[in-house]
C-alpha positions as a Markdown table, in Angstrom:
| # | Residue | x | y | z |
|---|---|---|---|---|
| 1 | Met | 120.6 | 90.2 | 116.2 |
| 2 | Arg | 120.5 | 93.4 | 118.4 |
| 3 | Arg | 116.9 | 93.3 | 118.9 |
| 4 | Ala | 115.8 | 93.7 | 123.1 |
| 5 | Leu | 115.2 | 90.9 | 124.7 |
| 6 | Gly | 112.4 | 91.9 | 127.4 |
| 7 | Ala | 108.7 | 91.3 | 126.9 |
| 8 | Leu | 106.4 | 94.0 | 127.9 |
| 9 | Cys | 104.2 | 93.7 | 130.4 |
| 10 | Gly | 100.7 | 92.9 | 129.3 |
| 11 | Val | 99.2 | 94.9 | 132.1 |
| 12 | Ala | 101.0 | 97.9 | 132.1 |
| 13 | Val | 100.7 | 97.8 | 128.3 |
| 14 | Ala | 97.0 | 98.0 | 128.5 |
| 15 | Ala | 97.2 | 100.8 | 131.1 |
| 16 | Ala | 99.1 | 102.6 | 129.0 |
| 17 | Leu | 96.7 | 102.4 | 125.8 |
| 18 | Val | 94.2 | 103.1 | 128.4 |
| 19 | Ala | 95.9 | 106.4 | 129.3 |
| 20 | Ala | 97.1 | 107.5 | 126.0 |
| 21 | Ser | 93.5 | 107.1 | 124.7 |
| 22 | Ala | 92.0 | 109.3 | 127.5 |
| 23 | Phe | 93.4 | 112.0 | 125.9 |
| 24 | Ala | 92.6 | 111.6 | 122.5 |
| 25 | Arg | 90.8 | 114.5 | 120.2 |
| 26 | Pro | 89.0 | 112.9 | 118.0 |
| 27 | Gly | 88.6 | 115.7 | 114.8 |
| 28 | Ser | 91.8 | 117.0 | 116.1 |
| 29 | Pro | 93.8 | 119.2 | 112.9 |
| 30 | Asp | 97.1 | 117.3 | 114.3 |
| 31 | Val | 94.9 | 113.7 | 112.8 |
| 32 | Gln | 97.4 | 113.2 | 109.1 |
| 33 | Pro | 96.2 | 112.2 | 106.4 |
| 34 | Arg | 95.7 | 108.4 | 106.2 |
| 35 | Pro | 97.7 | 106.5 | 103.4 |
| 36 | Ala | 95.4 | 103.1 | 102.0 |
| 37 | Gly | 97.0 | 99.9 | 101.9 |
| 38 | Ser | 100.5 | 100.4 | 102.3 |
| 39 | Val | 102.8 | 98.1 | 102.3 |
| 40 | Ala | 106.4 | 98.2 | 103.8 |
| 41 | Ile | 109.3 | 95.9 | 104.5 |
| 42 | Phe | 112.8 | 96.0 | 106.0 |
| 43 | Tyr | 115.9 | 95.5 | 104.4 |
| 44 | Tyr | 119.2 | 94.7 | 105.4 |
| 45 | Pro | 122.4 | 96.6 | 102.8 |
| 46 | Trp | 124.6 | 94.7 | 105.4 |
| 47 | Tyr | 126.2 | 91.4 | 103.9 |
| 48 | Gly | 129.9 | 90.9 | 102.4 |
| 49 | Thr | 132.0 | 88.6 | 100.7 |
| 50 | Pro | 135.2 | 88.4 | 100.5 |
| 51 | Ala | 135.5 | 88.8 | 96.5 |
| 52 | Arg | 133.3 | 91.6 | 96.6 |
| 53 | Asp | 134.0 | 93.4 | 100.5 |
| 54 | Gly | 137.4 | 92.5 | 101.6 |
| 55 | Gly | 136.1 | 90.1 | 103.8 |
| 56 | Trp | 133.2 | 88.2 | 105.2 |
| 57 | Ala | 130.2 | 90.5 | 107.1 |
| 58 | His | 127.4 | 88.9 | 109.0 |
| 59 | Trp | 127.5 | 85.2 | 107.9 |
| 60 | Gln | 130.6 | 84.5 | 109.9 |
| 61 | Gln | 129.1 | 85.6 | 113.4 |
| 62 | Asn | 129.0 | 83.2 | 116.0 |
| 63 | Gly | 131.6 | 81.7 | 115.1 |
| 64 | Asn | 130.6 | 80.5 | 111.3 |
| 65 | Ala | 132.9 | 80.2 | 108.7 |
| 66 | Pro | 130.7 | 81.0 | 105.1 |
| 67 | Pro | 130.3 | 80.3 | 102.7 |
| 68 | Ser | 129.2 | 76.9 | 104.0 |
| 69 | Ser | 128.3 | 77.6 | 107.2 |
| 70 | Ile | 126.7 | 80.7 | 107.7 |
| 71 | Ala | 124.9 | 82.6 | 111.0 |
| 72 | Ser | 121.0 | 81.8 | 110.3 |
| 73 | Gly | 119.2 | 78.8 | 110.9 |
| 74 | Trp | 118.1 | 78.9 | 107.3 |
| 75 | Phe | 120.1 | 79.0 | 104.0 |
| 76 | Pro | 119.5 | 81.8 | 101.6 |
| 77 | Ala | 118.9 | 80.5 | 97.9 |
| 78 | Arg | 121.4 | 83.0 | 96.2 |
| 79 | Gly | 124.1 | 81.5 | 99.1 |
| 80 | Ala | 126.1 | 84.0 | 101.0 |
| 81 | Tyr | 125.8 | 86.9 | 99.4 |
| 82 | Ser | 127.2 | 90.3 | 99.1 |
| 83 | Ser | 124.9 | 93.4 | 99.5 |
| 84 | Ser | 127.2 | 95.5 | 97.1 |
| 85 | Asp | 126.7 | 93.0 | 94.6 |
| 86 | Ala | 124.6 | 95.3 | 92.2 |
| 87 | Ala | 122.9 | 92.3 | 90.4 |
| 88 | Val | 121.9 | 90.9 | 93.5 |
| 89 | Val | 120.2 | 93.9 | 94.8 |
| 90 | Arg | 118.5 | 94.3 | 91.6 |
| 91 | Ala | 117.3 | 91.1 | 91.9 |
| 92 | Gln | 115.9 | 91.4 | 95.5 |
| 93 | Met | 114.0 | 94.9 | 94.7 |
| 94 | His | 111.8 | 93.3 | 92.0 |
| 95 | Glu | 111.2 | 90.0 | 93.8 |
| 96 | Ile | 109.8 | 92.6 | 96.8 |
| 97 | Ala | 107.8 | 95.0 | 94.3 |
| 98 | Ala | 106.7 | 91.7 | 92.5 |
| 99 | Ala | 104.8 | 90.6 | 96.1 |
| 100 | Gly | 102.7 | 93.6 | 96.3 |
| 101 | Ile | 105.3 | 95.6 | 98.7 |
| 102 | Ser | 105.8 | 99.3 | 97.4 |
| 103 | Thr | 108.4 | 100.5 | 100.2 |
| 104 | Val | 111.9 | 99.2 | 101.4 |
| 105 | Ile | 112.7 | 100.3 | 104.6 |
| 106 | Val | 116.5 | 100.0 | 104.6 |
| 107 | Ser | 118.9 | 99.5 | 107.8 |
| 108 | Trp | 120.7 | 102.4 | 108.4 |
| 109 | Trp | 123.9 | 101.9 | 111.2 |
| 110 | Gly | 124.2 | 106.0 | 111.0 |
| 111 | Pro | 126.9 | 108.1 | 108.8 |
| 112 | Gly | 130.3 | 106.5 | 108.0 |
| 113 | Ser | 128.8 | 102.7 | 108.0 |
| 114 | Pro | 128.7 | 100.0 | 105.5 |
| 115 | Glu | 125.3 | 100.3 | 105.2 |
| 116 | Ser | 125.1 | 103.9 | 104.7 |
| 117 | Ala | 127.5 | 103.6 | 101.8 |
| 118 | Arg | 125.4 | 101.3 | 100.0 |
| 119 | Phe | 122.2 | 103.3 | 100.6 |
| 120 | Pro | 122.4 | 105.1 | 97.2 |
| 121 | Ala | 122.8 | 101.9 | 95.3 |
| 122 | Val | 119.9 | 100.3 | 97.1 |
| 123 | Ala | 117.9 | 103.4 | 96.5 |
| 124 | Arg | 118.8 | 103.1 | 93.0 |
| 125 | Ala | 117.6 | 99.5 | 92.7 |
| 126 | Ala | 114.4 | 100.3 | 94.4 |
| 127 | His | 113.0 | 103.4 | 92.6 |
| 128 | Ala | 113.8 | 101.1 | 89.3 |
| 129 | Ala | 112.0 | 98.1 | 90.6 |
| 130 | Gly | 109.0 | 101.0 | 91.2 |
| 131 | Leu | 109.8 | 100.8 | 95.3 |
| 132 | Arg | 109.2 | 103.9 | 97.3 |
| 133 | Val | 112.2 | 104.0 | 100.2 |
| 134 | Ala | 112.1 | 104.7 | 103.4 |
| 135 | Val | 114.9 | 104.4 | 106.2 |
| 136 | His | 115.5 | 102.3 | 109.0 |
| 137 | Val | 117.4 | 104.5 | 112.1 |
| 138 | Glu | 119.3 | 101.4 | 113.6 |
| 139 | Pro | 120.6 | 102.2 | 117.4 |
| 140 | Tyr | 124.1 | 103.3 | 116.4 |
| 141 | Arg | 127.2 | 104.9 | 119.1 |
| 142 | Asp | 125.9 | 108.1 | 119.9 |
| 143 | Arg | 122.8 | 108.4 | 118.5 |
| 144 | Ser | 120.5 | 111.2 | 119.6 |
| 145 | Pro | 117.9 | 113.1 | 118.3 |
| 146 | Val | 119.9 | 116.1 | 117.8 |
| 147 | Ser | 122.9 | 114.2 | 116.0 |
| 148 | Leu | 120.2 | 112.5 | 114.0 |
| 149 | Glu | 118.9 | 115.5 | 111.9 |
| 150 | Pro | 121.6 | 116.6 | 109.2 |
| 151 | Ala | 121.2 | 113.1 | 108.8 |
| 152 | Leu | 117.5 | 113.1 | 108.1 |
| 153 | Arg | 117.7 | 116.2 | 106.9 |
| 154 | Thr | 120.1 | 115.0 | 103.8 |
| 155 | Phe | 117.7 | 112.4 | 103.7 |
| 156 | Ala | 114.6 | 114.3 | 102.9 |
| 157 | Ala | 116.7 | 115.9 | 100.1 |
| 158 | Gln | 116.9 | 113.0 | 98.6 |
| 159 | Gly | 113.2 | 112.1 | 98.5 |
| 160 | Val | 113.3 | 110.0 | 101.5 |
| 161 | Ser | 110.1 | 111.3 | 103.7 |
| 162 | Asp | 109.7 | 108.5 | 106.0 |
| 163 | Ala | 112.2 | 107.0 | 108.6 |
| 164 | Tyr | 111.3 | 104.4 | 111.2 |
| 165 | Val | 113.5 | 105.2 | 114.4 |
| 166 | Tyr | 114.9 | 101.8 | 116.1 |
| 167 | Asp | 114.7 | 101.6 | 120.3 |
| 168 | Ser | 113.5 | 105.0 | 119.7 |
| 169 | Thr | 112.2 | 104.7 | 124.0 |
| 170 | Asp | 116.1 | 105.0 | 124.5 |
| 171 | Ser | 115.9 | 109.0 | 124.2 |
| 172 | Pro | 113.7 | 111.2 | 126.3 |
| 173 | Asp | 110.0 | 111.8 | 124.8 |
| 174 | Ala | 110.8 | 115.9 | 124.9 |
| 175 | Glu | 114.2 | 115.5 | 123.0 |
| 176 | Trp | 112.6 | 113.6 | 120.2 |
| 177 | Ala | 109.5 | 116.1 | 120.0 |
| 178 | Gln | 111.5 | 118.9 | 119.7 |
| 179 | Leu | 113.2 | 117.3 | 116.4 |
| 180 | Asn | 109.9 | 116.2 | 115.6 |
| 181 | Ala | 108.9 | 119.7 | 115.4 |
| 182 | Arg | 111.6 | 121.3 | 113.1 |
| 183 | Leu | 111.5 | 118.1 | 110.7 |
| 184 | Arg | 107.9 | 118.4 | 110.1 |
| 185 | Gly | 106.6 | 118.9 | 106.7 |
| 186 | Leu | 110.2 | 117.0 | 105.7 |
| 187 | Val | 110.0 | 113.7 | 107.3 |
| 188 | Arg | 107.2 | 112.1 | 109.2 |
| 189 | Leu | 109.3 | 109.3 | 112.0 |
| 190 | Phe | 107.5 | 106.3 | 113.3 |
| 191 | Ala | 108.5 | 105.2 | 116.9 |
| 192 | Asn | 109.7 | 102.0 | 117.7 |
| 193 | Thr | 106.7 | 101.2 | 120.4 |
| 194 | Gln | 103.8 | 99.8 | 121.3 |
| 195 | Leu | 103.1 | 102.9 | 123.9 |
| 196 | Val | 100.5 | 105.3 | 121.8 |
| 197 | Gly | 101.3 | 107.5 | 124.6 |
| 198 | Lys | 105.2 | 107.5 | 124.1 |
| 199 | Ala | 105.0 | 107.6 | 120.5 |
| 200 | Lys | 102.3 | 110.8 | 121.0 |
| 201 | Ala | 104.6 | 113.0 | 123.2 |
| 202 | Gly | 107.8 | 112.4 | 121.2 |
| 203 | Gly | 106.1 | 114.0 | 118.5 |
| 204 | Phe | 106.1 | 110.7 | 116.2 |
| 205 | Ala | 104.0 | 110.9 | 113.2 |
| 206 | Gly | 103.3 | 107.2 | 113.9 |
| 207 | Leu | 104.8 | 104.2 | 115.4 |
| 208 | Tyr | 105.6 | 100.4 | 114.5 |
| 209 | Thr | 106.7 | 97.1 | 116.4 |
| 210 | Tyr | 109.1 | 95.4 | 114.6 |
| 211 | Asp | 109.8 | 92.6 | 117.2 |
| 212 | Val | 108.0 | 89.7 | 115.6 |
| 213 | Tyr | 108.6 | 87.6 | 119.0 |
| 214 | Val | 107.5 | 90.4 | 121.4 |
| 215 | Tyr | 104.3 | 91.6 | 119.3 |
| 216 | Asp | 102.2 | 88.8 | 118.0 |
| 217 | Gly | 100.2 | 90.4 | 116.9 |
| 218 | Ser | 96.9 | 90.2 | 119.5 |
| 219 | Ala | 97.2 | 93.8 | 120.6 |
| 220 | Phe | 97.5 | 95.4 | 116.9 |
| 221 | Pro | 93.7 | 96.3 | 117.0 |
| 222 | Arg | 93.8 | 98.1 | 120.3 |
| 223 | Val | 96.9 | 99.7 | 119.8 |
| 224 | Cys | 95.9 | 100.9 | 116.1 |
| 225 | Ala | 92.4 | 102.6 | 117.4 |
| 226 | Ser | 94.3 | 104.4 | 120.1 |
| 227 | Ala | 96.9 | 105.6 | 117.6 |
| 228 | Arg | 93.7 | 106.2 | 115.5 |
| 229 | Leu | 92.3 | 108.4 | 118.5 |
| 230 | Asn | 95.6 | 110.6 | 118.9 |
| 231 | Gly | 96.2 | 111.4 | 115.5 |
| 232 | Leu | 98.7 | 108.9 | 114.9 |
| 233 | Leu | 99.6 | 106.4 | 112.1 |
| 234 | Cys | 99.7 | 103.0 | 113.0 |
| 235 | Ala | 102.2 | 100.3 | 110.7 |
| 236 | Pro | 102.3 | 97.3 | 113.1 |
| 237 | Ser | 104.4 | 94.4 | 112.3 |
| 238 | Val | 103.9 | 91.2 | 110.6 |
| 239 | Gly | 106.4 | 88.1 | 110.5 |
| 240 | Pro | 106.7 | 84.7 | 110.2 |
| 241 | Gly | 108.3 | 84.2 | 112.8 |
| 242 | Tyr | 111.9 | 84.2 | 115.0 |
| 243 | Asp | 114.3 | 82.2 | 115.6 |
| 244 | Ala | 118.1 | 83.3 | 116.2 |
| 245 | Arg | 120.2 | 80.3 | 117.6 |
| 246 | Arg | 122.6 | 79.7 | 115.5 |
| 247 | Ala | 123.4 | 83.7 | 114.9 |
| 248 | Thr | 123.3 | 85.0 | 118.9 |
| 249 | Gly | 122.4 | 81.9 | 120.8 |
| 250 | Asp | 118.9 | 83.2 | 122.0 |
| 251 | Glu | 116.7 | 80.6 | 122.5 |
| 252 | Arg | 113.5 | 82.2 | 122.3 |
| 253 | Val | 111.9 | 81.0 | 118.9 |
| 254 | Arg | 109.0 | 81.8 | 117.4 |
| 255 | Pro | 107.5 | 78.6 | 115.5 |
| 256 | Arg | 107.0 | 79.3 | 111.3 |
| 257 | Ala | 104.0 | 76.7 | 111.6 |
| 258 | Asp | 104.5 | 76.4 | 107.8 |
| 259 | Gly | 103.4 | 79.8 | 106.9 |
| 260 | Ala | 100.4 | 80.0 | 110.2 |
| 261 | Thr | 102.3 | 82.5 | 112.2 |
| 262 | Tyr | 102.8 | 85.2 | 109.3 |
| 263 | Asp | 98.8 | 84.4 | 108.4 |
| 264 | Arg | 97.5 | 85.0 | 111.6 |
| 265 | Met | 99.8 | 88.4 | 112.1 |
| 266 | Trp | 98.6 | 89.6 | 108.8 |
| 267 | Arg | 95.0 | 88.6 | 109.6 |
| 268 | Asp | 95.4 | 91.0 | 113.5 |
| 269 | Ala | 97.0 | 94.2 | 111.0 |
| 270 | Ile | 94.0 | 93.5 | 108.7 |
| 271 | Arg | 91.5 | 93.7 | 111.1 |
| 272 | Ala | 93.6 | 96.1 | 113.0 |
| 273 | Ala | 92.7 | 98.3 | 110.0 |
| 274 | Ala | 96.1 | 99.5 | 109.6 |
| 275 | Asp | 97.5 | 102.4 | 107.9 |
| 276 | Ile | 100.4 | 100.7 | 106.6 |
| 277 | Val | 101.4 | 96.8 | 106.9 |
| 278 | Thr | 105.2 | 96.8 | 108.0 |
| 279 | Ile | 106.9 | 93.3 | 107.4 |
| 280 | Thr | 110.0 | 92.0 | 109.5 |
| 281 | Ser | 111.5 | 91.0 | 107.7 |
| 282 | Tyr | 113.1 | 91.0 | 103.8 |
| 283 | Asn | 116.4 | 89.3 | 105.3 |
| 284 | Glu | 117.4 | 89.7 | 108.5 |
| 285 | Trp | 118.7 | 85.6 | 108.4 |
| 286 | His | 120.4 | 86.3 | 111.7 |
| 287 | Glu | 116.9 | 86.6 | 113.6 |
| 288 | Gly | 115.3 | 84.1 | 111.3 |
| 289 | Thr | 112.6 | 86.6 | 110.3 |
| 290 | Gln | 113.1 | 86.4 | 106.7 |
| 291 | Ile | 110.7 | 86.0 | 103.9 |
| 292 | Glu | 113.7 | 85.9 | 101.1 |
| 293 | Pro | 113.7 | 83.0 | 98.8 |
| 294 | Ala | 115.8 | 80.0 | 101.0 |
| 295 | Arg | 117.3 | 76.5 | 99.8 |
| 296 | Ser | 117.0 | 73.2 | 101.5 |
| 297 | Val | 120.9 | 72.3 | 101.8 |
| 298 | Gly | 120.3 | 70.0 | 105.1 |
| 299 | Gly | 122.8 | 69.7 | 107.7 |
| 300 | Pro | 121.9 | 72.1 | 110.9 |
| 301 | Tyr | 119.6 | 74.3 | 108.2 |
| 302 | Ala | 115.5 | 74.2 | 107.9 |
| 303 | Ser | 113.8 | 74.8 | 105.1 |
| 304 | Tyr | 110.7 | 76.5 | 104.1 |
| 305 | Asp | 109.1 | 72.9 | 102.8 |
| 306 | Gly | 106.1 | 72.2 | 104.0 |
| 307 | Ala | 104.8 | 76.3 | 104.0 |
| 308 | Tyr | 101.1 | 76.6 | 103.0 |
| 309 | Gly | 101.8 | 72.9 | 101.3 |
| 310 | Ala | 104.7 | 73.7 | 99.1 |
| 311 | Thr | 108.2 | 71.5 | 98.9 |
| 312 | Gly | 111.0 | 71.8 | 96.5 |
| 313 | Arg | 111.8 | 74.4 | 94.5 |
| 314 | Ala | 108.2 | 75.5 | 95.0 |
| 315 | Ala | 108.7 | 76.2 | 99.0 |
| 316 | Glu | 111.6 | 78.3 | 98.4 |
| 317 | Arg | 109.2 | 81.2 | 97.4 |
| 318 | Ala | 106.6 | 80.6 | 99.3 |
| 319 | Tyr | 106.4 | 83.4 | 101.8 |
| 320 | Leu | 107.2 | 85.7 | 98.9 |
| 321 | Asp | 104.1 | 84.3 | 96.9 |
| 322 | Arg | 102.2 | 84.2 | 100.4 |
| 323 | Thr | 103.0 | 87.9 | 100.6 |
| 324 | Ala | 101.3 | 88.6 | 97.3 |
| 325 | Leu | 98.4 | 87.0 | 98.5 |
| 326 | Trp | 98.1 | 89.0 | 101.8 |
| 327 | Ala | 99.1 | 92.4 | 100.0 |
| 328 | Ala | 96.4 | 92.3 | 97.6 |
| 329 | Arg | 93.6 | 91.4 | 100.2 |
| 330 | Tyr | 95.0 | 94.1 | 102.5 |
| 331 | Arg | 94.5 | 96.9 | 99.4 |
| 332 | Ala | 91.3 | 95.3 | 98.9 |
| 333 | Arg | 90.3 | 95.8 | 102.4 |
| 334 | Ser | 91.3 | 99.8 | 102.2 |
| 335 | Gly | 89.9 | 100.8 | 99.5 |
| 336 | Arg | 92.6 | 100.7 | 97.1 |
């Protein structure tokens, strides 16, 4: 719901990638070990209900009145749930693990935020399900590379070794480079950009794209090839589609096409030999990128009916089941 609306110019992107490749150093000692076949998914612990949290959080946006009217074009199979409900979180983590995913990237909105308060419980549930935990550093108020350092060190002490920085290009490259140098060996930071040169200049360990409306996957092979030449990890993001109309009024839509959009992006990520495939998302219901089960309730809500030929109850898990298939293919291609 807070994603940038502007699309990058294709010519500018291509030019930047060519420029970055010109400074590549194949065989450089800066090149990092390449993980094989890792799949990670973006997860949002920001939902609230009156019974558990004293009020609705996120479900009520854009004039909606939960629990029957929610800020999404789809309706969760679990209904309008609370992210502080331990039973819900446990079930979600087991669902994620069963889909062949190895890492949960937890949305984090800075110290003192509800997401920060819920992070320990989410991490415990993830670890219990056999999952690794990473952090998605969101663009919270007054965020800067300097102010972020203490939190990242705390996360590192808790065993979190990867952090994905959304809107990383909002801060100067030099400041990110200084932070990354100080954190070397503790936390790997991934820049939210398709511009390899920007990620390199900021001293990031790698890059990811997140936005599955702006980045349709066609450039993944080129981006990952350039990342490899520059000693960076490539973690492009795949997703089933995008539709935030009920939550934000954003009229841009990338249709799911009964699963064809998700399949195409997975193929592009595998063709790119991605080091990590990141999935947008498990439960960003506002933007319609979720693969969490949805049920058919009619009215203004779409359903997963028709996805991969499934209907009714079988369709509720269609995207999770498809994720398991693609994750297995990706690991096989990666030799794992």
